[in-house]
Short mmCIF file of C-alpha atoms and ligand atoms in Angstrom, two decimals:
data_model
loop_
_atom_site.label_atom_id
_atom_site.label_comp_id
_atom_site.label_asym_id
_atom_site.label_seq_id
_atom_site.Cartn_x
_atom_site.Cartn_y
_atom_site.Cartn_z
CA MET A 27 -15.99 19.17 -0.95
CA ILE A 28 -12.81 17.21 -0.28
CA PRO A 29 -12.72 16.09 3.39
CA TYR A 30 -10.02 17.06 5.88
CA LYS A 31 -8.98 13.41 6.10
CA ILE A 32 -9.16 10.79 3.38
CA HIS A 33 -9.31 7.22 4.69
CA LEU A 34 -8.98 3.78 3.19
CA GLU A 35 -10.80 0.85 4.71
CA GLU A 36 -8.60 -2.01 5.93
CA HIS A 37 -9.75 -4.16 3.02
CA GLU A 38 -8.62 -1.41 0.61
CA MET A 39 -5.02 -1.55 1.87
CA PRO A 40 -2.58 -2.49 -0.94
CA THR A 41 -1.62 -6.18 -0.87
CA GLN A 42 1.59 -5.81 -2.93
CA TRP A 43 4.66 -3.61 -2.63
CA TYR A 44 5.98 -1.78 -5.70
CA ASN A 45 9.55 -2.62 -6.76
CA ILE A 46 11.00 0.27 -8.77
CA GLN A 47 13.94 -1.91 -9.87
CA ALA A 48 11.56 -3.23 -12.54
CA ASP A 49 11.33 0.22 -14.12
CA LEU A 50 14.67 2.00 -13.63
CA PRO A 51 15.89 3.59 -16.88
CA ASN A 52 19.44 2.74 -15.74
CA PRO A 53 19.71 -0.35 -13.54
CA LEU A 54 21.67 -0.20 -10.28
CA LYS A 55 25.39 -0.92 -10.27
CA PRO A 56 26.05 -4.10 -8.31
CA SER A 57 27.12 -3.80 -4.68
CA LEU A 58 30.61 -5.18 -4.06
CA ASN A 59 32.13 -7.50 -1.49
CA PRO A 60 34.35 -5.22 0.67
CA GLN A 61 37.25 -7.69 0.65
CA THR A 62 37.32 -8.95 -2.94
CA GLN A 63 35.60 -5.94 -4.60
CA LYS A 64 33.69 -8.50 -6.70
CA PRO A 65 29.91 -8.16 -7.11
CA LEU A 66 28.10 -9.44 -4.04
CA THR A 67 26.56 -12.89 -4.15
CA PRO A 68 23.56 -13.99 -2.05
CA ASP A 69 26.07 -16.10 -0.04
CA ASP A 70 27.97 -12.96 0.97
CA LEU A 71 24.82 -11.66 2.61
CA SER A 72 23.43 -14.84 4.11
CA ALA A 73 25.48 -14.47 7.33
CA ILE A 74 23.43 -11.42 8.29
CA PHE A 75 20.16 -11.42 6.24
CA PRO A 76 17.47 -14.07 5.65
CA MET A 77 17.10 -15.37 2.08
CA PRO A 78 13.66 -13.81 1.38
CA LEU A 79 15.10 -10.34 2.04
CA ILE A 80 18.25 -11.06 -0.01
CA LEU A 81 16.04 -12.07 -2.94
CA GLN A 82 13.95 -8.90 -2.56
CA GLU A 83 17.16 -6.86 -2.50
CA VAL A 84 18.04 -7.94 -6.05
CA SER A 85 14.55 -8.64 -7.43
CA THR A 86 13.37 -6.97 -10.63
CA GLU A 87 9.75 -8.16 -10.30
CA ARG A 88 7.50 -5.11 -10.40
CA TRP A 89 4.96 -6.27 -7.77
CA ILE A 90 5.78 -8.31 -4.66
CA ASP A 91 2.99 -9.85 -2.58
CA ILE A 92 2.75 -8.75 1.05
CA PRO A 93 2.32 -11.89 3.21
CA GLU A 94 -0.89 -12.05 5.21
CA ASP A 95 0.86 -11.99 8.62
CA ILE A 96 2.50 -8.70 7.65
CA LEU A 97 -0.79 -7.22 6.39
CA ASN A 98 -2.40 -8.16 9.70
CA ALA A 99 0.43 -6.58 11.72
CA TYR A 100 0.14 -3.42 9.56
CA LYS A 101 -3.55 -3.21 10.47
CA LEU A 102 -2.64 -2.06 14.00
CA TRP A 103 -2.33 1.40 12.42
CA ARG A 104 -2.65 1.10 8.62
CA PRO A 105 -4.03 2.36 6.32
CA SER A 106 -2.82 5.73 7.60
CA PRO A 107 -4.83 8.84 6.72
CA VAL A 108 -4.06 11.46 4.08
CA HIS A 109 -4.90 14.92 5.42
CA ARG A 110 -5.83 18.02 3.47
CA ALA A 111 -3.95 20.90 5.12
CA TYR A 112 -6.84 23.36 4.82
CA ASN A 113 -5.72 25.37 7.85
CA LEU A 114 -2.13 25.72 6.65
CA GLU A 115 -3.31 26.67 3.14
CA LYS A 116 -5.47 29.40 4.65
CA ALA A 117 -2.65 30.70 6.86
CA LEU A 118 -0.34 30.86 3.84
CA ASN A 119 -3.06 32.40 1.69
CA THR A 120 -1.97 30.13 -1.14
CA PRO A 121 -3.97 28.76 -4.06
CA ALA A 122 -1.92 25.54 -3.74
CA LYS A 123 -3.66 22.44 -2.40
CA ILE A 124 -1.56 20.73 0.26
CA TYR A 125 -1.99 17.09 1.25
CA TYR A 126 0.05 15.09 3.72
CA LYS A 127 0.30 11.39 4.44
CA GLN A 128 0.30 10.86 8.22
CA GLU A 129 2.90 8.19 9.04
CA GLY A 130 3.17 9.46 12.64
CA VAL A 131 0.17 7.31 13.62
CA SER A 132 2.21 4.09 13.90
CA PRO A 133 2.91 2.77 17.43
CA ALA A 134 6.55 3.89 17.14
CA GLY A 135 5.50 7.29 15.78
CA SER A 136 7.11 7.10 12.33
CA HIS A 137 7.07 5.27 8.99
CA LYS A 138 9.85 2.92 10.16
CA PRO A 139 7.60 0.04 11.37
CA ASN A 140 6.50 -0.52 7.73
CA THR A 141 9.83 -2.23 7.08
CA ALA A 142 10.60 -3.32 10.67
CA ILE A 143 7.46 -5.49 10.70
CA ALA A 144 8.35 -7.02 7.34
CA GLN A 145 11.98 -7.68 8.30
CA ALA A 146 11.06 -9.29 11.63
CA TYR A 147 8.52 -11.52 9.84
CA TYR A 148 10.97 -12.79 7.19
CA ASN A 149 13.63 -13.46 9.84
CA LYS A 150 11.13 -15.30 12.00
CA ILE A 151 10.02 -17.64 9.19
CA SER A 152 13.71 -18.23 8.36
CA GLY A 153 14.35 -19.63 11.86
CA ILE A 154 16.21 -16.64 13.28
CA LYS A 155 15.90 -16.03 17.05
CA ARG A 156 17.40 -12.57 17.51
CA LEU A 157 17.91 -9.37 15.51
CA ALA A 158 20.78 -6.93 16.09
CA THR A 159 20.64 -3.36 14.87
CA GLU A 160 21.89 0.15 15.53
CA THR A 161 19.99 3.30 16.27
CA GLY A 162 20.90 6.97 16.47
CA ALA A 163 18.17 8.94 18.18
CA GLY A 164 16.12 5.78 18.64
CA GLN A 165 13.43 5.89 15.92
CA TRP A 166 14.67 2.80 14.13
CA GLY A 167 15.54 0.95 17.34
CA SER A 168 12.03 1.51 18.67
CA ALA A 169 10.42 0.41 15.38
CA LEU A 170 12.44 -2.82 15.36
CA SER A 171 11.75 -3.44 19.06
CA LEU A 172 8.03 -3.20 18.31
CA ALA A 173 8.38 -5.54 15.34
CA CYS A 174 10.43 -8.13 17.26
CA SER A 175 7.87 -8.13 20.04
CA THR A 176 5.12 -8.62 17.41
CA PHE A 177 6.78 -11.77 16.03
CA GLY A 178 8.44 -13.12 19.20
CA LEU A 179 12.10 -12.34 18.37
CA GLU A 180 14.79 -11.06 20.72
CA CYS A 181 16.17 -7.64 19.83
CA THR A 182 19.58 -6.09 20.55
CA VAL A 183 19.95 -2.40 19.79
CA TYR A 184 23.35 -0.65 19.69
CA MET A 185 22.40 2.92 20.47
CA VAL A 186 24.86 5.77 19.76
CA LYS A 187 26.13 6.62 23.23
CA VAL A 188 25.48 10.35 23.07
CA SER A 189 21.77 9.65 22.37
CA TYR A 190 21.60 6.83 24.92
CA TYR A 191 22.27 9.37 27.65
CA GLN A 192 20.64 12.44 26.09
CA LYS A 193 17.43 10.82 24.81
CA PRO A 194 16.45 8.35 27.51
CA TYR A 195 12.75 8.14 26.59
CA ARG A 196 13.19 6.33 23.29
CA ARG A 197 15.49 3.91 25.10
CA SER A 198 12.71 3.37 27.67
CA LEU A 199 10.26 2.70 24.85
CA MET A 200 12.59 0.08 23.33
CA GLU A 201 12.98 -1.59 26.72
CA VAL A 202 9.22 -1.57 27.28
CA TRP A 203 8.90 -3.49 23.99
CA GLY A 204 11.46 -5.94 25.37
CA ALA A 205 14.69 -4.96 23.58
CA ASN A 206 18.19 -5.05 25.06
CA VAL A 207 19.68 -1.58 24.45
CA ILE A 208 23.49 -1.22 24.59
CA PRO A 209 25.32 2.12 24.40
CA SER A 210 27.78 2.18 21.47
CA PRO A 211 30.78 2.05 21.41
CA SER A 212 30.47 -1.01 23.68
CA ASP A 213 32.83 -3.69 24.95
CA GLN A 214 30.68 -6.39 23.30
CA THR A 215 32.34 -6.25 19.87
CA ASN A 216 35.82 -5.89 18.38
CA SER A 217 34.78 -2.70 16.56
CA GLY A 218 33.56 -1.20 19.84
CA ARG A 219 36.58 -2.33 21.88
CA ASN A 220 38.99 -0.90 19.27
CA ILE A 221 37.43 2.53 19.64
CA LEU A 222 37.21 2.39 23.45
CA GLU A 223 40.90 1.45 23.69
CA LYS A 224 41.83 4.66 21.88
CA ASP A 225 39.21 6.82 23.60
CA PRO A 226 37.34 5.41 26.62
CA ASP A 227 34.96 8.39 26.53
CA ALA A 228 34.04 8.09 22.83
CA MET A 229 30.43 9.15 22.34
CA GLY A 230 29.91 7.03 19.23
CA SER A 231 28.46 7.57 15.77
CA LEU A 232 25.88 5.85 13.64
CA GLY A 233 28.56 4.37 11.36
CA LEU A 234 30.28 2.76 14.34
CA ALA A 235 27.02 1.43 15.82
CA ILE A 236 26.33 -0.20 12.43
CA SER A 237 29.74 -1.89 12.61
CA GLU A 238 28.91 -3.26 16.07
CA ALA A 239 25.49 -4.60 15.09
CA VAL A 240 26.81 -6.20 11.86
CA GLU A 241 29.66 -7.85 13.77
CA ASP A 242 27.24 -9.17 16.41
CA ALA A 243 25.00 -10.68 13.70
CA ALA A 244 27.82 -12.04 11.54
CA THR A 245 29.44 -13.89 14.44
CA LYS A 246 26.30 -15.59 15.77
CA GLU A 247 24.34 -18.34 14.03
CA ASP A 248 20.88 -17.51 15.42
CA THR A 249 21.23 -13.74 14.97
CA ASN A 250 20.69 -11.57 11.92
CA TYR A 251 21.18 -7.90 11.25
CA SER A 252 18.48 -5.44 10.35
CA LEU A 253 18.86 -2.06 8.67
CA GLY A 254 16.20 0.65 8.84
CA SER A 255 16.92 2.53 5.63
CA VAL A 256 19.17 2.72 2.52
CA LEU A 257 18.73 -0.87 1.23
CA ASN A 258 16.44 -1.78 -1.69
CA HIS A 259 14.24 -4.12 0.35
CA VAL A 260 13.68 -1.41 2.96
CA LEU A 261 12.46 1.08 0.36
CA LEU A 262 10.34 -1.68 -1.20
CA HIS A 263 8.47 -2.22 2.08
CA GLN A 264 7.94 1.51 2.47
CA THR A 265 6.14 1.81 -0.88
CA ILE A 266 2.91 1.01 0.92
CA ILE A 267 2.97 4.71 1.86
CA GLY A 268 2.84 5.94 -1.74
CA LEU A 269 0.48 3.20 -2.91
CA GLU A 270 -2.03 4.09 -0.20
CA SER A 271 -1.60 7.83 -0.90
CA LYS A 272 -2.33 7.28 -4.57
CA ALA A 273 -5.51 5.33 -3.79
CA GLN A 274 -6.58 7.99 -1.30
CA LEU A 275 -6.06 10.92 -3.69
CA ASP A 276 -7.75 8.91 -6.40
CA LYS A 277 -10.86 8.70 -4.19
CA VAL A 278 -11.20 12.49 -4.37
CA ASN A 279 -10.09 12.75 -8.02
CA GLU A 280 -6.77 14.35 -7.16
CA TYR A 281 -3.25 13.69 -8.43
CA PRO A 282 -0.18 15.61 -7.18
CA ASP A 283 1.89 18.02 -9.29
CA VAL A 284 4.64 17.73 -6.69
CA VAL A 285 5.62 15.03 -4.18
CA VAL A 286 7.99 16.01 -1.35
CA ALA A 287 9.70 14.05 1.43
CA CYS A 288 12.73 14.46 3.65
CA CYS A 289 15.69 12.26 2.86
CA GLY A 290 18.17 10.68 5.29
CA GLY A 291 18.86 7.17 4.04
CA GLY A 292 15.93 7.57 1.65
CA SER A 293 13.30 5.20 3.02
CA ASN A 294 10.35 7.48 3.72
CA PHE A 295 11.15 9.39 0.54
CA GLY A 296 11.29 6.22 -1.57
CA GLY A 297 8.17 4.99 0.18
CA ILE A 298 5.99 7.88 -0.85
CA ALA A 299 7.76 8.75 -4.12
CA PHE A 300 8.36 5.46 -5.96
CA PRO A 301 4.73 4.71 -6.87
CA PHE A 302 4.55 8.23 -8.37
CA LEU A 303 7.95 7.81 -10.05
CA TYR A 304 6.46 4.82 -11.83
CA ASP A 305 4.06 7.29 -13.50
CA LYS A 306 6.87 9.79 -14.14
CA ILE A 307 9.04 7.16 -15.81
CA ASN A 308 6.00 6.40 -17.97
CA GLY A 309 5.67 10.01 -19.09
CA LYS A 310 3.58 11.73 -16.40
CA ASP A 311 4.44 15.38 -15.68
CA ILE A 312 5.17 15.42 -11.95
CA ASP A 313 7.97 16.87 -9.79
CA ILE A 314 9.51 14.67 -7.11
CA ILE A 315 11.64 16.44 -4.51
CA ALA A 316 13.96 14.91 -1.88
CA VAL A 317 14.94 17.30 0.92
CA GLU A 318 18.08 16.96 3.03
CA PRO A 319 19.79 19.13 5.67
CA ALA A 320 22.38 21.65 4.49
CA ALA A 321 24.51 20.32 7.38
CA CYS A 322 24.64 16.81 5.83
CA PRO A 323 24.25 17.51 2.10
CA THR A 324 24.72 14.01 0.67
CA LEU A 325 22.64 14.35 -2.50
CA THR A 326 23.37 17.99 -3.25
CA ARG A 327 27.12 18.10 -2.52
CA GLY A 328 28.28 14.49 -2.22
CA GLU A 329 29.90 12.32 -4.87
CA PHE A 330 28.12 9.51 -6.81
CA THR A 331 30.56 6.64 -6.29
CA TYR A 332 31.25 3.38 -4.45
CA ASP A 333 31.60 3.74 -0.68
CA TYR A 334 31.19 1.76 2.54
CA GLY A 335 28.04 2.07 4.60
CA ASP A 336 29.95 2.22 7.89
CA THR A 337 33.08 3.60 9.51
CA ALA A 338 34.77 0.23 10.10
CA ARG A 339 34.33 -0.73 6.42
CA LEU A 340 32.53 -3.97 7.20
CA THR A 341 29.53 -3.35 4.95
CA PRO A 342 29.47 -3.97 1.21
CA LEU A 343 30.60 -1.21 -1.14
CA VAL A 344 27.55 0.42 -2.66
CA MET A 345 27.19 2.88 -5.52
CA MET A 346 25.55 5.94 -4.01
CA TYR A 347 25.86 9.62 -3.27
CA THR A 348 28.20 9.85 -0.29
CA LEU A 349 30.09 12.40 1.77
CA GLY A 350 32.66 9.71 2.63
CA HIS A 351 32.32 6.98 5.25
CA ASP A 352 34.40 9.02 7.72
CA PHE A 353 32.13 12.04 7.43
CA VAL A 354 30.86 13.20 10.83
CA PRO A 355 28.03 15.69 10.41
CA PRO A 356 27.38 18.45 12.93
CA GLY A 357 24.96 17.67 15.75
CA ILE A 358 21.79 18.99 14.13
CA HIS A 359 18.53 17.89 15.71
CA ALA A 360 17.24 15.91 12.75
CA GLY A 361 19.29 12.88 13.86
CA GLY A 362 17.65 10.66 11.24
CA LEU A 363 19.11 12.78 8.44
CA ARG A 364 22.74 12.62 9.58
CA TYR A 365 23.93 9.64 7.52
CA HIS A 366 26.96 10.05 5.22
CA GLY A 367 25.45 7.92 2.43
CA GLU A 368 22.15 7.52 0.65
CA SER A 369 19.97 4.78 -0.78
CA PRO A 370 21.45 3.47 -4.07
CA LEU A 371 17.95 3.60 -5.62
CA VAL A 372 17.37 7.23 -4.67
CA SER A 373 20.96 8.06 -5.72
CA GLN A 374 20.46 6.55 -9.17
CA LEU A 375 17.16 8.41 -9.63
CA VAL A 376 18.80 11.71 -8.67
CA LYS A 377 21.69 10.95 -11.03
CA ASP A 378 19.16 10.32 -13.82
CA ASN A 379 17.33 13.60 -13.10
CA LEU A 380 14.07 11.90 -12.19
CA VAL A 381 14.33 13.21 -8.64
CA GLU A 382 15.28 16.75 -7.65
CA ALA A 383 17.38 17.11 -4.48
CA ARG A 384 17.28 20.23 -2.30
CA ALA A 385 19.08 21.15 0.92
CA VAL A 386 17.55 23.34 3.62
CA ASN A 387 18.82 24.84 6.87
CA GLN A 388 17.80 23.82 10.38
CA LEU A 389 16.39 27.18 11.55
CA GLY A 390 14.08 27.51 8.56
CA CYS A 391 12.90 23.98 9.18
CA PHE A 392 11.94 24.62 12.78
CA GLU A 393 10.21 27.84 11.75
CA ALA A 394 8.18 25.84 9.21
CA ALA A 395 7.45 23.12 11.76
CA LEU A 396 6.01 25.67 14.19
CA GLN A 397 3.89 27.24 11.46
CA PHE A 398 2.62 23.77 10.56
CA THR A 399 1.89 22.78 14.17
CA ARG A 400 0.11 26.02 14.97
CA ASN A 401 -2.25 25.47 12.03
CA GLU A 402 -2.52 21.70 11.64
CA GLY A 403 -2.04 20.75 15.30
CA ILE A 404 0.36 17.88 14.67
CA LEU A 405 3.94 18.26 15.96
CA PRO A 406 6.28 16.88 13.26
CA ALA A 407 9.63 15.18 13.85
CA PRO A 408 12.60 17.49 13.14
CA GLU A 409 13.38 15.25 10.11
CA THR A 410 9.89 15.80 8.71
CA SER A 411 10.25 19.56 9.11
CA HIS A 412 12.65 19.52 6.15
CA ALA A 413 9.80 18.43 3.89
CA ILE A 414 7.48 20.99 5.48
CA ARG A 415 9.95 23.83 4.86
CA THR A 416 10.05 22.92 1.19
CA VAL A 417 6.26 22.54 0.92
CA ILE A 418 5.68 25.96 2.49
CA ASP A 419 8.22 27.48 0.07
CA LEU A 420 6.43 25.85 -2.88
CA ALA A 421 3.04 27.05 -1.60
CA LEU A 422 4.38 30.60 -1.26
CA GLU A 423 5.73 30.42 -4.83
CA CYS A 424 2.19 29.46 -5.90
CA LYS A 425 0.86 32.49 -4.08
CA GLU A 426 3.23 34.68 -6.15
CA SER A 427 2.45 33.00 -9.46
CA GLY A 428 -1.23 32.24 -8.83
CA GLU A 429 -0.62 28.58 -9.75
CA GLU A 430 -2.97 26.06 -8.12
CA LYS A 431 -0.46 23.25 -7.66
CA THR A 432 -1.45 20.11 -5.82
CA ILE A 433 1.31 19.21 -3.36
CA LEU A 434 1.65 15.92 -1.49
CA PHE A 435 4.22 15.42 1.26
CA ASN A 436 5.08 12.65 3.67
CA LEU A 437 4.64 13.44 7.34
CA SER A 438 7.21 10.78 8.21
CA GLY A 439 6.77 10.98 11.98
CA HIS A 440 5.69 12.95 15.01
CA GLY A 441 8.05 14.90 17.25
CA HIS A 442 6.82 13.93 20.71
CA PHE A 443 10.23 12.50 21.62
CA ASP A 444 12.04 15.49 20.14
CA LEU A 445 10.78 18.21 22.43
CA THR A 446 14.31 19.03 23.61
CA ALA A 447 14.98 20.14 20.05
CA TYR A 448 11.89 22.35 20.07
CA ASP A 449 12.90 23.73 23.50
CA ASP A 450 16.31 24.63 22.12
CA TYR A 451 14.76 26.28 19.08
CA LEU A 452 12.32 28.32 21.16
CA ALA A 453 15.18 29.35 23.47
CA GLY A 454 17.17 30.61 20.46
CA LYS A 455 19.95 28.08 21.02
CA LEU A 456 20.02 26.53 17.55
CA LYS A 457 22.11 27.70 14.62
CA ASP A 458 22.59 26.83 10.97
CA TYR A 459 25.57 24.85 9.68
CA GLU A 460 26.67 25.01 6.07
CA TYR A 461 29.25 22.32 5.67
CA PRO A 462 32.52 23.91 4.44
CA GLU A 463 33.65 22.70 1.00
CA GLU A 464 37.19 21.86 2.33
CA GLU A 465 35.74 19.55 4.98
CA ILE A 466 33.67 17.69 2.40
CA LYS A 467 36.70 17.42 0.09
CA LYS A 468 38.73 16.05 2.98
CA SER A 469 36.31 13.31 3.91
CA LEU A 470 35.89 12.38 0.23
CA GLN A 471 39.66 11.78 -0.05
CA ASP A 472 39.26 8.54 1.88
CA LEU A 473 36.90 6.95 -0.64
CA PRO A 474 37.82 3.37 -1.52
CA LYS A 475 39.71 2.81 -4.77
CA ILE A 476 37.77 0.42 -6.95
CA ASN A 477 39.30 -1.39 -9.92
CA LEU A 478 36.37 -2.57 -11.99
C1 PLP B 25 14.41 7.90 10.41
C2 PLP B 25 13.51 8.98 10.03
C3 PLP B 25 13.70 9.73 8.86
C4 PLP B 25 14.89 9.56 7.96
O1 PLP B 25 15.09 8.31 7.42
P1 PLP B 25 14.75 7.94 5.91
O2 PLP B 25 15.24 6.56 5.74
O3 PLP B 25 15.45 8.92 5.03
O4 PLP B 25 13.27 8.05 5.79
C5 PLP B 25 12.78 10.70 8.54
N1 PLP B 25 11.72 10.95 9.32
C6 PLP B 25 11.49 10.26 10.47
C7 PLP B 25 10.32 10.60 11.32
C8 PLP B 25 12.39 9.25 10.85
O5 PLP B 25 12.16 8.56 11.99
#
């Protein structure tokens, strides 16, 4: 009998990350310097990133060694368990077998420390003293605060102002780990001051907080910038999730027919999916599904084109699915899925039909999250509930068809800091948002014109 939880010993933890750039059927289009529109050079990035991460960003080596200090820091919570969702299967009366990788066991409660730890380490060995970053609801900010405290770096977090006041507990957590948390827009940067001049009560956005953190890092010698998703090196670090999952399923002679994860910037999705995509690219029959909110439908309704990563147009131009850098999504509770863009790697894989993208609505997600929690006990983050909605739908399809599919999904994080969202759901205060086509068209009109 397959156990409820499948563990790896610490010595069985993977010692290399998997770099899917080695195996892409169509290589990525180069990212462009926002001023010159010429392909980025390592020098363009060296003001804000350390060289080891810049080299990982463009590497096409298939396997990249994980340094020992990072492996040791991972061991605080890794390897994370894979669970068999026996109770949920029974409740759904499905012949499908459901497995989930539990990334909520990290100190910050999500998958994000997998890259935060690595980024802090490479900055530390490159002589950097401080990292600046942005955070929306606080998941990334708390992961980086943890990582900076692990490696003795200072940490400045620009936190979107509306969350700074509405979600004080993640801010407390960051401060406990020693970070300096600043509500954005702030008066510390030109990008922030520009906004405050026009609207002193501006509540901020993730795109603007990115502009502030990048400006902070670019203008100070001892400070670098750190991004929690989207970039190639971030997804690289996250592949430990899928590599462990593969080894764990292998222990019980299982292999998934379907892999599912929610998709905001693409990092937890890439993390669990890329090691399985390696098999798919090499001919394996497996479905890989990325799930996003219908309220921020980047992959399903966006355009595959060059766009900026931020509102102030400071970041490089990257080829990705985007809703336009001015796109402001409605205030759904899955804050981590409200980004206008998407990882270039995930975008290319969707474009090439190796990954299927689906969009689901908020109410159905919370309904699925409750069903999951009442059977499996674990309270998922609202982001994760998008994957759970899709998994339950797949399991119910199996019930109809009698198919015994093996489904693996990423439980990207727990929802202990998101109880206001659950309160609102239980009180009937939430609603669904389908983004109107005209609005999407409007924000796509402002896409940069590129002359290649
Ligand atoms: C940040 C976050 C996400 C979304 O980010 P990705 O980069 O798309 O993974 C999903 N789940 C949790 C729990 C998060 O904290």
